[in-house]
Short mmCIF file of C-alpha atoms in Angstrom, two decimals:
data_model
loop_
_atom_site.label_atom_id
_atom_site.label_comp_id
_atom_site.label_asym_id
_atom_site.label_seq_id
_atom_site.Cartn_x
_atom_site.Cartn_y
_atom_site.Cartn_z
CA MET A 1 0.00 0.00 0.00
CA LYS A 2 2.84 2.33 0.90
CA LYS A 3 4.46 1.70 -2.51
CA VAL A 4 1.19 2.49 -4.27
CA ILE A 5 0.84 5.81 -2.42
CA ILE A 6 4.44 6.76 -3.27
CA ALA A 7 3.83 5.89 -6.92
CA ILE A 8 0.67 8.03 -6.98
CA ILE A 9 2.51 10.97 -5.41
CA LEU A 10 5.34 10.65 -7.94
CA PHE A 11 2.84 10.42 -10.82
CA VAL A 12 0.99 13.53 -9.64
CA ASN A 13 4.22 15.47 -9.06
CA ILE A 14 5.58 14.57 -12.49
CA HIS A 15 2.40 15.74 -14.20
CA LEU A 16 2.20 18.90 -12.08
CA VAL A 17 5.74 19.78 -13.14
CA LYS A 18 4.77 19.10 -16.76
CA ALA A 19 1.62 21.20 -16.44
CA GLN A 20 3.57 24.06 -14.90
CA GLY A 21 5.69 24.16 -18.06
CA TYR A 22 2.67 25.35 -20.09
CA TYR A 23 1.57 28.98 -20.07
CA ASN A 24 -1.86 29.51 -21.59
CA VAL A 25 -1.91 33.01 -23.08
CA VAL A 26 -5.61 33.35 -22.26
CA SER A 27 -4.68 33.13 -18.56
CA TYR A 28 -2.47 36.18 -19.06
CA GLY A 29 -5.18 38.33 -20.60
CA ALA A 30 -5.03 37.40 -24.28
CA LYS A 31 -8.40 37.41 -26.03
CA ASN A 32 -8.98 34.51 -28.40
CA ASP A 33 -11.74 36.30 -30.32
CA SER A 34 -9.36 38.88 -31.91
CA SER A 35 -11.18 41.65 -30.03
CA LYS A 36 -8.07 43.03 -28.36
CA LEU A 37 -4.40 43.33 -29.15
CA CYS A 38 -2.69 40.70 -27.03
CA THR A 39 0.99 41.60 -27.55
CA LYS A 40 1.49 42.47 -23.87
CA ALA A 41 -0.30 39.35 -22.64
CA ILE A 42 1.95 37.13 -24.76
CA ALA A 43 5.06 38.99 -23.58
CA LYS A 44 3.93 38.55 -19.98
CA ALA A 45 3.56 34.80 -20.45
CA ILE A 46 7.02 34.60 -22.06
CA ASP A 47 8.56 36.63 -19.21
CA GLU A 48 7.06 34.40 -16.53
CA ALA A 49 8.15 31.23 -18.33
CA SER A 50 11.64 32.64 -18.79
CA LYS A 51 11.96 33.40 -15.08
CA LYS A 52 11.30 29.74 -14.36
CA GLY A 53 13.87 28.53 -16.88
CA GLY A 54 11.59 28.35 -19.91
CA GLY A 55 8.41 26.67 -21.02
CA THR A 56 5.70 26.38 -23.64
CA ILE A 57 3.50 29.37 -24.44
CA TYR A 58 0.20 27.80 -25.37
CA PHE A 59 -2.36 29.23 -27.80
CA PRO A 60 -5.62 27.24 -27.62
CA ALA A 61 -8.16 27.39 -30.46
CA GLY A 62 -9.33 30.89 -31.32
CA LYS A 63 -8.16 34.02 -33.10
CA TYR A 64 -5.47 36.21 -31.56
CA LEU A 65 -4.64 39.73 -32.72
CA THR A 66 -1.05 40.59 -31.88
CA GLY A 67 1.96 42.73 -32.59
CA PRO A 68 5.52 41.40 -32.66
CA ILE A 69 6.47 38.48 -30.42
CA HIS A 70 10.02 38.49 -29.02
CA PHE A 71 11.58 35.22 -27.90
CA LYS A 72 13.71 34.52 -24.88
CA SER A 73 15.79 31.37 -24.46
CA ASN A 74 14.04 28.04 -23.79
CA ILE A 75 10.68 29.20 -25.12
CA THR A 76 8.34 27.19 -27.35
CA LEU A 77 5.23 28.73 -28.91
CA LEU A 78 2.58 26.03 -29.33
CA ILE A 79 -0.11 27.24 -31.74
CA ASP A 80 -2.69 24.50 -31.42
CA ALA A 81 -5.06 23.22 -34.11
CA GLY A 82 -7.83 25.78 -34.50
CA ALA A 83 -5.66 28.62 -33.24
CA GLU A 84 -4.85 31.55 -35.52
CA LEU A 85 -2.33 34.31 -34.88
CA HIS A 86 -3.30 37.45 -36.77
CA PHE A 87 -0.56 40.07 -36.83
CA SER A 88 -1.49 43.72 -36.71
CA ASP A 89 -0.95 45.78 -39.85
CA ASN A 90 -0.44 48.95 -37.83
CA PHE A 91 3.18 49.79 -38.60
CA ASP A 92 3.62 51.60 -35.26
CA ASP A 93 3.11 48.30 -33.43
CA TYR A 94 6.50 47.20 -34.84
CA LEU A 95 8.43 50.03 -33.18
CA PRO A 96 11.01 50.49 -31.79
CA PHE A 97 13.36 49.41 -34.57
CA VAL A 98 15.59 46.42 -33.80
CA GLU A 99 18.81 45.00 -35.19
CA SER A 100 17.90 43.20 -38.38
CA ARG A 101 19.25 42.11 -41.76
CA TYR A 102 17.58 43.18 -45.00
CA GLU A 103 18.57 41.44 -48.24
CA GLY A 104 22.05 40.73 -46.91
CA VAL A 105 22.64 44.16 -45.34
CA ASP A 106 22.78 44.76 -41.56
CA VAL A 107 20.27 47.45 -40.63
CA MET A 108 18.01 48.75 -37.90
CA SER A 109 14.43 48.26 -38.96
CA PHE A 110 10.87 47.33 -37.95
CA SER A 111 10.69 44.42 -35.55
CA PRO A 112 10.06 41.11 -37.33
CA LEU A 113 6.72 39.56 -36.45
CA PHE A 114 8.56 36.84 -34.52
CA TYR A 115 11.99 38.01 -33.38
CA ALA A 116 14.85 36.40 -31.50
CA TYR A 117 18.27 37.84 -30.74
CA LYS A 118 21.08 35.79 -29.21
CA VAL A 119 18.84 33.16 -27.67
CA GLU A 120 18.91 29.36 -27.56
CA ARG A 121 16.41 26.49 -27.78
CA ILE A 122 13.35 28.20 -29.21
CA ALA A 123 10.48 26.81 -31.28
CA ILE A 124 7.27 27.60 -33.12
CA THR A 125 5.17 24.45 -33.33
CA GLY A 126 1.59 23.22 -33.69
CA ARG A 127 -1.10 22.80 -36.31
CA GLY A 128 -2.37 26.37 -36.17
CA ILE A 129 -2.26 29.25 -38.66
CA ILE A 130 -0.04 32.32 -38.65
CA ASN A 131 -1.39 35.20 -40.74
CA GLY A 132 1.06 38.04 -41.36
CA HIS A 133 -1.58 40.33 -42.97
CA GLY A 134 1.01 41.57 -45.42
CA GLN A 135 -1.25 43.40 -47.86
CA LYS A 136 -0.80 46.81 -46.26
CA TRP A 137 2.98 46.29 -46.09
CA TRP A 138 3.08 45.23 -49.75
CA SER A 139 1.13 48.29 -50.85
CA ALA A 140 3.29 50.67 -48.80
CA ALA A 141 6.53 49.17 -50.14
CA GLU A 142 5.39 49.74 -53.71
CA SER A 143 3.97 53.20 -53.12
CA LYS A 144 5.40 56.15 -55.07
CA ASN A 145 5.20 58.16 -51.85
CA LEU A 146 8.28 56.33 -50.58
CA ILE A 147 10.31 57.98 -53.33
CA GLU A 148 8.62 61.39 -53.42
CA GLY A 149 8.72 62.08 -49.65
CA ARG A 150 10.07 60.79 -46.34
CA ASN A 151 7.39 59.44 -44.00
CA LYS A 152 7.98 59.14 -40.26
CA TRP A 153 9.21 55.54 -40.51
CA GLN A 154 11.70 56.45 -43.21
CA LYS A 155 12.98 59.30 -41.04
CA ILE A 156 13.51 56.89 -38.15
CA SER A 157 15.39 54.60 -40.52
CA ASP A 158 17.51 57.50 -41.75
CA SER A 159 18.52 58.43 -38.21
CA LEU A 160 19.39 54.86 -37.14
CA ASN A 161 21.18 53.72 -40.30
CA LYS A 162 23.57 56.60 -40.93
CA ASN A 163 26.78 54.60 -40.69
CA ILE A 164 25.85 51.18 -42.01
CA LEU A 165 27.84 49.40 -44.70
CA LEU A 166 25.96 49.61 -47.98
CA PRO A 167 26.02 47.23 -50.96
CA ASP A 168 27.01 48.37 -54.43
CA ASP A 169 23.35 48.84 -55.32
CA ALA A 170 21.74 50.37 -52.23
CA ARG A 171 18.46 51.62 -53.67
CA GLN A 172 16.23 49.49 -51.45
CA THR A 173 18.24 50.16 -48.31
CA LYS A 174 18.34 53.90 -48.90
CA LYS A 175 14.60 53.93 -49.51
CA GLY A 176 14.33 53.40 -45.77
CA PHE A 177 11.01 51.58 -45.63
CA LEU A 178 12.11 48.00 -45.08
CA ARG A 179 9.28 45.57 -44.49
CA PRO A 180 9.78 43.17 -41.59
CA PRO A 181 10.25 39.44 -42.16
CA LEU A 182 7.77 37.15 -40.47
CA PHE A 183 10.28 35.14 -38.39
CA GLN A 184 13.85 36.35 -38.03
CA PRO A 185 16.03 34.82 -35.32
CA MET A 186 19.51 36.35 -35.23
CA TYR A 187 22.72 34.98 -33.70
CA SER A 188 20.70 32.19 -32.09
CA LYS A 189 21.04 28.41 -31.64
CA ASN A 190 18.83 25.34 -31.70
CA ILE A 191 15.75 26.64 -33.51
CA LEU A 192 12.70 24.62 -34.55
CA VAL A 193 9.72 25.58 -36.73
CA GLU A 194 7.34 22.67 -37.22
CA GLY A 195 3.83 21.94 -38.38
CA VAL A 196 2.38 25.43 -38.65
CA THR A 197 0.78 27.07 -41.69
CA VAL A 198 1.99 30.57 -42.56
CA ILE A 199 0.16 32.94 -44.89
CA ASN A 200 0.51 36.55 -46.06
CA SER A 201 3.99 37.36 -44.80
CA PRO A 202 4.87 41.07 -45.11
CA PHE A 203 8.32 40.20 -46.52
CA TRP A 204 10.58 37.12 -46.37
CA THR A 205 8.85 34.48 -44.30
CA ILE A 206 11.31 32.36 -42.29
CA THR A 207 14.77 33.90 -42.40
CA PRO A 208 17.25 32.86 -39.71
CA GLU A 209 20.40 35.00 -39.76
CA PHE A 210 23.77 33.94 -38.29
CA CYS A 211 22.12 31.01 -36.53
CA GLU A 212 23.24 27.48 -35.74
CA ASN A 213 21.28 24.23 -35.80
CA VAL A 214 18.02 25.28 -37.46
CA THR A 215 15.26 22.76 -38.23
CA ILE A 216 12.22 23.65 -40.35
CA HIS A 217 9.90 20.68 -40.76
CA ALA A 218 6.41 20.09 -42.19
CA VAL A 219 5.67 23.79 -42.57
CA THR A 220 3.18 25.14 -45.12
CA ILE A 221 3.89 28.62 -46.50
CA ASN A 222 1.36 30.28 -48.77
CA ASN A 223 2.14 33.82 -50.00
CA PRO A 224 1.43 33.76 -53.74
CA HIS A 225 0.81 36.93 -55.77
CA SER A 226 2.81 39.10 -53.37
CA PRO A 227 6.15 40.94 -53.75
CA ASN A 228 9.38 39.52 -52.26
CA THR A 229 7.66 37.07 -49.94
CA ASP A 230 10.32 34.36 -50.14
CA GLY A 231 9.47 31.20 -48.23
CA ILE A 232 12.54 30.04 -46.29
CA ASN A 233 15.78 32.06 -46.42
CA PRO A 234 18.40 30.79 -43.97
CA SER A 235 21.28 33.25 -44.32
CA SER A 236 24.82 32.85 -42.98
CA CYS A 237 23.69 29.90 -40.87
CA ASN A 238 25.45 26.69 -39.90
CA ASN A 239 23.68 23.30 -39.85
CA VAL A 240 20.23 23.85 -41.34
CA HIS A 241 17.67 21.10 -41.95
CA ILE A 242 14.58 21.80 -44.12
CA SER A 243 12.21 18.91 -44.79
CA ASP A 244 8.66 17.99 -45.77
CA CYS A 245 7.58 21.58 -46.42
CA HIS A 246 4.99 22.85 -48.92
CA ILE A 247 5.72 26.31 -50.31
CA SER A 248 3.90 28.64 -52.71
CA VAL A 249 5.09 32.24 -52.60
CA GLY A 250 5.59 35.49 -54.52
CA ASP A 251 9.35 35.11 -54.82
CA ASP A 252 11.82 32.27 -54.27
CA CYS A 253 10.54 29.25 -52.36
CA ILE A 254 13.80 28.40 -50.57
CA THR A 255 16.85 30.64 -50.85
CA ILE A 256 20.32 30.27 -49.37
CA LYS A 257 22.21 33.52 -48.76
CA SER A 258 25.24 34.87 -46.90
CA GLY A 259 25.27 38.65 -47.26
CA LYS A 260 25.54 41.16 -50.06
CA ASP A 261 28.71 42.77 -51.46
CA LEU A 262 30.92 44.58 -48.91
CA PRO A 263 28.53 44.04 -45.95
CA GLY A 264 28.53 40.30 -46.62
CA ARG A 265 32.28 40.07 -47.17
CA THR A 266 32.90 42.03 -43.97
CA LYS A 267 30.79 39.69 -41.84
CA ALA A 268 32.35 36.75 -43.74
CA THR A 269 29.88 34.23 -42.30
CA PRO A 270 29.15 31.39 -44.72
CA ALA A 271 25.93 29.50 -45.21
CA GLN A 272 27.04 25.91 -44.78
CA ASN A 273 25.92 22.39 -43.95
CA TYR A 274 22.35 22.63 -45.26
CA THR A 275 20.05 19.73 -46.15
CA ILE A 276 16.82 20.35 -48.06
CA THR A 277 14.63 17.31 -48.74
CA ASN A 278 11.10 16.05 -49.41
CA CYS A 279 9.62 19.47 -50.21
CA THR A 280 7.08 20.62 -52.80
CA MET A 281 7.24 24.07 -54.40
CA LEU A 282 4.48 25.61 -56.50
CA SER A 283 4.30 29.35 -57.19
CA GLY A 284 7.69 31.04 -56.88
CA HIS A 285 10.52 32.62 -58.88
CA GLY A 286 12.72 29.64 -58.01
CA GLY A 287 12.38 26.27 -56.33
CA VAL A 288 15.71 26.31 -54.48
CA VAL A 289 17.94 29.33 -55.10
CA ILE A 290 21.45 30.20 -53.96
CA GLY A 291 22.26 33.92 -54.03
CA SER A 292 22.44 36.41 -55.38
CA GLU A 293 23.52 37.55 -51.91
CA MET A 294 26.33 35.00 -51.35
CA SER A 295 29.28 37.25 -50.51
CA GLY A 296 30.08 35.35 -47.30
CA ASP A 297 30.26 31.99 -49.17
CA VAL A 298 27.79 29.12 -49.56
CA LYS A 299 29.09 25.57 -49.22
CA LYS A 300 28.23 21.99 -48.33
CA ILE A 301 24.60 22.00 -49.48
CA VAL A 302 22.44 18.93 -50.28
CA ILE A 303 19.09 19.27 -52.10
CA SER A 304 17.12 16.07 -52.74
CA ASN A 305 13.75 14.38 -53.27
CA CYS A 306 11.72 17.48 -54.14
CA VAL A 307 8.97 18.41 -56.60
CA PHE A 308 8.88 21.80 -58.31
CA ASP A 309 5.63 22.36 -60.20
CA GLY A 310 4.98 25.76 -61.75
CA THR A 311 7.94 27.74 -60.41
CA ASP A 312 9.68 30.17 -62.76
CA ARG A 313 12.95 28.26 -62.34
CA GLY A 314 14.02 25.06 -60.64
CA ILE A 315 17.54 25.12 -59.20
CA ARG A 316 19.03 28.59 -59.54
CA ILE A 317 22.48 29.74 -58.44
CA LYS A 318 23.07 33.40 -59.17
CA THR A 319 25.59 36.16 -58.49
CA ALA A 320 27.28 39.15 -60.11
CA ARG A 321 30.57 40.99 -60.17
CA GLY A 322 31.01 42.85 -56.91
CA ARG A 323 29.54 40.12 -54.73
CA GLY A 324 32.71 38.13 -54.15
CA GLY A 325 32.28 34.90 -52.21
CA ILE A 326 32.37 31.25 -53.25
CA VAL A 327 29.57 28.77 -53.94
CA GLU A 328 30.98 25.25 -53.76
CA ASN A 329 30.33 21.64 -52.78
CA ILE A 330 26.68 21.49 -53.83
CA ARG A 331 24.76 18.25 -54.47
CA VAL A 332 21.32 18.17 -56.12
CA SER A 333 19.51 14.88 -56.80
CA ASN A 334 16.13 13.24 -57.34
CA ILE A 335 14.09 16.25 -58.42
CA ILE A 336 10.91 16.37 -60.53
CA MET A 337 10.46 19.69 -62.34
CA LYS A 338 7.19 20.28 -64.18
CA ASN A 339 5.77 23.37 -65.89
CA ILE A 340 8.94 25.39 -65.24
CA LYS A 341 8.39 28.76 -66.89
CA GLU A 342 12.06 29.60 -67.55
CA GLN A 343 15.14 27.44 -66.81
CA ALA A 344 15.18 24.13 -64.97
CA ILE A 345 18.81 24.68 -63.89
CA VAL A 346 20.60 28.04 -63.79
CA LEU A 347 24.19 28.84 -62.86
CA ASP A 348 24.48 32.54 -63.66
CA MET A 349 27.35 34.81 -62.65
CA GLN A 350 25.96 37.75 -64.60
CA TYR A 351 22.69 38.21 -62.72
CA ALA A 352 23.46 41.92 -63.07
CA LYS A 353 25.10 42.95 -66.33
CA THR A 354 28.59 44.34 -65.69
CA LYS A 355 31.87 44.74 -67.54
CA PRO A 356 34.90 42.44 -66.99
CA GLU A 357 37.28 43.52 -64.25
CA PRO A 358 40.52 42.19 -62.71
CA VAL A 359 40.06 39.27 -60.32
CA SER A 360 39.80 40.53 -56.72
CA GLU A 361 37.77 40.00 -53.55
CA ARG A 362 34.82 41.32 -55.59
CA THR A 363 35.01 38.35 -57.95
CA PRO A 364 32.55 35.53 -57.15
CA LYS A 365 33.28 31.84 -57.79
CA PHE A 366 31.06 28.83 -58.57
CA ARG A 367 32.71 25.40 -58.40
CA ASN A 368 32.20 21.75 -57.53
CA ILE A 369 28.46 21.55 -58.19
CA HIS A 370 26.88 18.19 -59.02
CA ILE A 371 23.33 17.64 -60.31
CA ALA A 372 21.76 14.22 -60.92
CA ASN A 373 18.50 12.36 -61.45
CA ILE A 374 16.35 15.20 -62.78
CA THR A 375 13.15 14.70 -64.77
CA GLY A 376 10.92 17.43 -66.09
CA ASP A 377 10.02 20.09 -68.60
CA ALA A 378 10.97 23.75 -68.86
CA LYS A 379 11.36 26.59 -71.32
CA GLN A 380 15.12 25.96 -71.13
CA ALA A 381 16.82 22.96 -69.53
CA ILE A 382 20.21 24.36 -68.47
CA PHE A 383 21.77 27.83 -68.49
CA ILE A 384 25.43 28.18 -67.45
CA ASN A 385 26.82 31.70 -67.71
CA GLY A 386 30.22 32.33 -66.15
CA LEU A 387 32.50 35.34 -66.16
CA GLU A 388 35.26 35.88 -68.68
CA GLU A 389 37.72 36.36 -65.82
CA MET A 390 36.23 33.62 -63.61
CA PRO A 391 34.61 30.68 -65.44
CA ILE A 392 32.17 28.39 -63.66
CA GLU A 393 34.08 25.17 -63.01
CA ASP A 394 33.80 21.51 -62.05
CA ILE A 395 30.12 20.94 -62.82
CA THR A 396 28.54 17.55 -63.54
CA PHE A 397 25.12 16.49 -64.79
CA ASN A 398 24.11 12.82 -64.47
CA ASP A 399 20.98 10.86 -65.44
CA MET A 400 18.68 13.66 -66.55
CA GLN A 401 15.82 13.93 -69.01
CA ILE A 402 14.29 17.33 -69.71
CA ASP A 403 11.95 18.53 -72.45
CA ALA A 404 12.50 22.18 -73.37
CA GLU A 405 11.54 24.78 -75.90
CA LEU A 406 14.94 26.46 -76.28
CA SER A 407 18.57 25.38 -76.47
CA SER A 408 20.56 24.93 -73.28
CA VAL A 409 23.54 27.29 -73.09
CA PHE A 410 27.01 26.73 -71.59
CA ARG A 411 29.17 29.86 -71.66
CA GLU A 412 32.46 30.78 -69.94
CA ALA A 413 32.91 27.49 -68.11
CA LYS A 414 35.58 24.96 -67.21
CA ASN A 415 35.48 21.20 -66.62
CA ILE A 416 31.84 20.46 -67.42
CA GLU A 417 30.63 16.85 -67.64
CA LEU A 418 27.35 15.33 -68.89
CA HIS A 419 26.67 11.63 -68.37
CA ASN A 420 23.50 9.96 -69.63
CA VAL A 421 21.69 13.24 -70.21
CA THR A 422 18.73 13.63 -72.57
CA ILE A 423 17.55 17.09 -73.59
CA ASN A 424 14.78 17.46 -76.15
CA THR A 425 14.17 20.90 -77.62
CA LYS A 426 11.34 22.05 -79.84
CA ARG A 427 13.67 24.19 -81.92
CA GLY A 428 17.39 24.71 -82.29
CA ALA A 429 20.25 22.66 -80.90
CA SER A 430 19.83 20.86 -77.60
CA ILE A 431 23.06 22.39 -76.28
CA ILE A 432 24.98 25.46 -77.42
CA ALA A 433 28.41 25.68 -75.77
CA GLU A 434 30.83 28.60 -76.14
CA ASN A 435 34.22 29.22 -74.56
CA VAL A 436 34.37 26.06 -72.49
CA LEU A 437 37.66 24.53 -71.36
CA GLY A 438 37.24 20.84 -70.61
CA LEU A 439 33.90 19.40 -71.80
CA THR A 440 33.04 15.72 -71.37
CA ILE A 441 29.84 14.43 -72.99
CA ASN A 442 28.97 10.79 -72.40
CA ALA A 443 25.88 9.11 -73.92
CA PHE A 444 24.07 12.37 -74.63
CA LYS A 445 20.72 12.01 -76.41
CA THR A 446 18.01 14.03 -77.99
CA ILE A 447 15.04 11.81 -78.76
CA LYS A 448 13.23 14.44 -80.81
CA PRO A 449 15.84 15.95 -83.16
CA THR A 450 15.27 19.30 -84.86
CA ASP A 451 16.78 20.75 -88.05
CA LYS A 452 19.84 21.79 -86.01
CA PRO A 453 22.59 19.53 -84.68
CA ALA A 454 22.05 18.25 -81.16
CA LEU A 455 25.32 19.86 -80.06
CA GLN A 456 26.65 23.20 -81.29
CA LEU A 457 30.14 23.74 -79.86
CA THR A 458 32.20 26.89 -80.42
CA ASN A 459 35.71 27.59 -79.12
CA ILE A 460 35.86 24.44 -77.03
CA SER A 461 39.15 23.11 -75.68
CA ASN A 462 39.59 19.52 -74.47
CA LEU A 463 36.34 17.97 -75.67
CA PHE A 464 35.77 14.26 -75.11
CA LEU A 465 32.51 13.07 -76.70
CA TYR A 466 31.78 9.34 -76.45
CA ASN A 467 29.08 6.65 -76.26
CA ALA A 468 26.62 8.66 -78.34
CA ASN A 469 23.81 6.62 -79.89
CA PRO A 470 21.54 9.20 -81.49
CA VAL A 471 18.24 8.51 -83.22
CA ALA A 472 17.89 9.20 -86.94
CA SER A 473 18.73 12.82 -87.75
CA ALA A 474 20.53 14.98 -90.28
CA ASN A 475 23.51 15.71 -88.00
CA TYR A 476 24.62 15.35 -84.38
CA VAL A 477 27.49 17.70 -83.51
CA GLU A 478 28.75 20.93 -85.06
CA ILE A 479 32.24 22.09 -84.02
CA LEU A 480 33.16 25.73 -84.68
CA GLY A 481 35.61 28.43 -83.60
CA ALA A 482 39.25 29.23 -84.27
CA LYS A 483 40.12 28.58 -80.61
CA THR A 484 38.77 25.03 -80.72
CA LYS A 485 41.42 22.39 -79.99
CA ASN A 486 42.06 18.94 -78.56
CA ILE A 487 38.81 17.34 -79.71
CA VAL A 488 38.30 13.58 -79.28
CA LEU A 489 35.23 11.66 -80.48
CA LYS A 490 35.24 7.95 -79.53
CA ASN A 491 32.95 4.91 -79.38
CA ASN A 492 29.96 6.62 -80.98
CA ASN A 493 27.23 4.96 -83.04
CA PHE A 494 26.41 7.41 -85.81
CA LYS A 495 24.85 4.91 -88.24
CA LEU A 496 21.45 6.65 -88.25
CA VAL A 497 22.87 10.16 -88.69
CA GLN A 498 23.33 11.53 -92.19
CA LYS A 499 26.26 13.79 -91.31
CA PRO A 500 27.22 13.13 -87.67
CA VAL A 501 30.09 15.64 -87.36
CA MET A 502 30.18 19.07 -89.00
CA ILE A 503 33.42 21.03 -88.66
CA GLY A 504 33.78 24.74 -89.38
CA ALA A 505 36.51 25.85 -91.79
CA GLU A 506 38.12 27.96 -89.04
CA VAL A 507 38.87 24.86 -86.93
CA VAL A 508 42.49 24.21 -87.79
CA GLU A 509 43.39 21.37 -85.46
CA LYS A 510 42.60 17.83 -86.55
CA ILE A 511 39.76 16.11 -84.69
CA GLU A 512 40.46 12.62 -83.40
CA GLU A 513 37.72 10.12 -84.21
#
């Protein structure tokens, strides 16, 4: 009997301790009928939990109207099924300005809707809905009044951002009306976002900055038809895990960044050790995008097992002269891309058109990027566009089949390999390559040949083309350019091709067949 009583006491004590770890916001004065702003009630619950070492701030079913929510360490927000957080669209509720980062530039700006600064072990979880009510923010950001006059928020921005480092193109920053992201933890560790549905973000949605060990799992983000409402943008973070998310937004679905131009190079904090898997992306400028703000480096990234359906582009890596930084050690595999409006795969170092310049810290680099097991359709399958002074290098494509309208383009590149790749175009060559040093093409196919050769190669050095087995067509490869040299064609079956190899008169070096 004594043992039974002790067991009951222990059971009750354990559950009392567990219950004490939950802080129901309604108990602190929050109204769950959206009749009253409950920012202070939520802050009070967080403060009390923090004093006791942390806990779970609980939102039961209902609608809550709130301003910004600021985390402290060891705090979880549990937004239960049936609960909706509706964020105020009164801009004054997001004052005072806090330390933030806007498109890769460190600034003082409106408080993010959820904000954390130098905290640890925080989470947003549950099956509830978070509504950022971004429409008023979107309209204000696009208003001509921001250019023609200085409103009170712009004047605050002017006074607090006098001495910040600016990027080469600082138009947005100087405008001084910088919309807040929905969730921006900064310099924080051990962060979890799981299960919630997010809609109508004022700006970028989930954007950890300078954080470590970030997990974003089973989150739905829905911000279509809205400006610059990227889905998930972990910037200059270390160890990021994104999985099982569903994203449809007005800009890029998932973007990896590390700062812009001089501000990014000065902080020199890379985005590294990211895994992105099992996600679906619908509306968006890009499925998964790296850059263009990558001045602090992006490296050791794995993207796998995703579906992009209806995005403007699939995988996009972009930069420009002036950024500096390195993108390297990237693996992409097992992706379905359907209804892609522009390119399925983009590696573009001329995102902004600029003139060649001597190699310096301003010169970006793309290298060691490997893409495999891609199926889909797009306006253009692949677009590689390096710099004259810094070619894109060490890129491989394996086991891909893409239907496209236009030719793929490889320009200013080094050490490019294609193995078992099929690209069908409606018109023109499947691939047009110019100024490439080191091009290996193994078992390349185009199942639906056009009136152009499958491969149009100009000024190519060190070409090794082998194991081709093309279907019946007029020709297969055209080799042009006075700088073309060291061309080897081996082990190809050209029996069904009328004129398999066409060589321009300007090609002086003998081709080995």
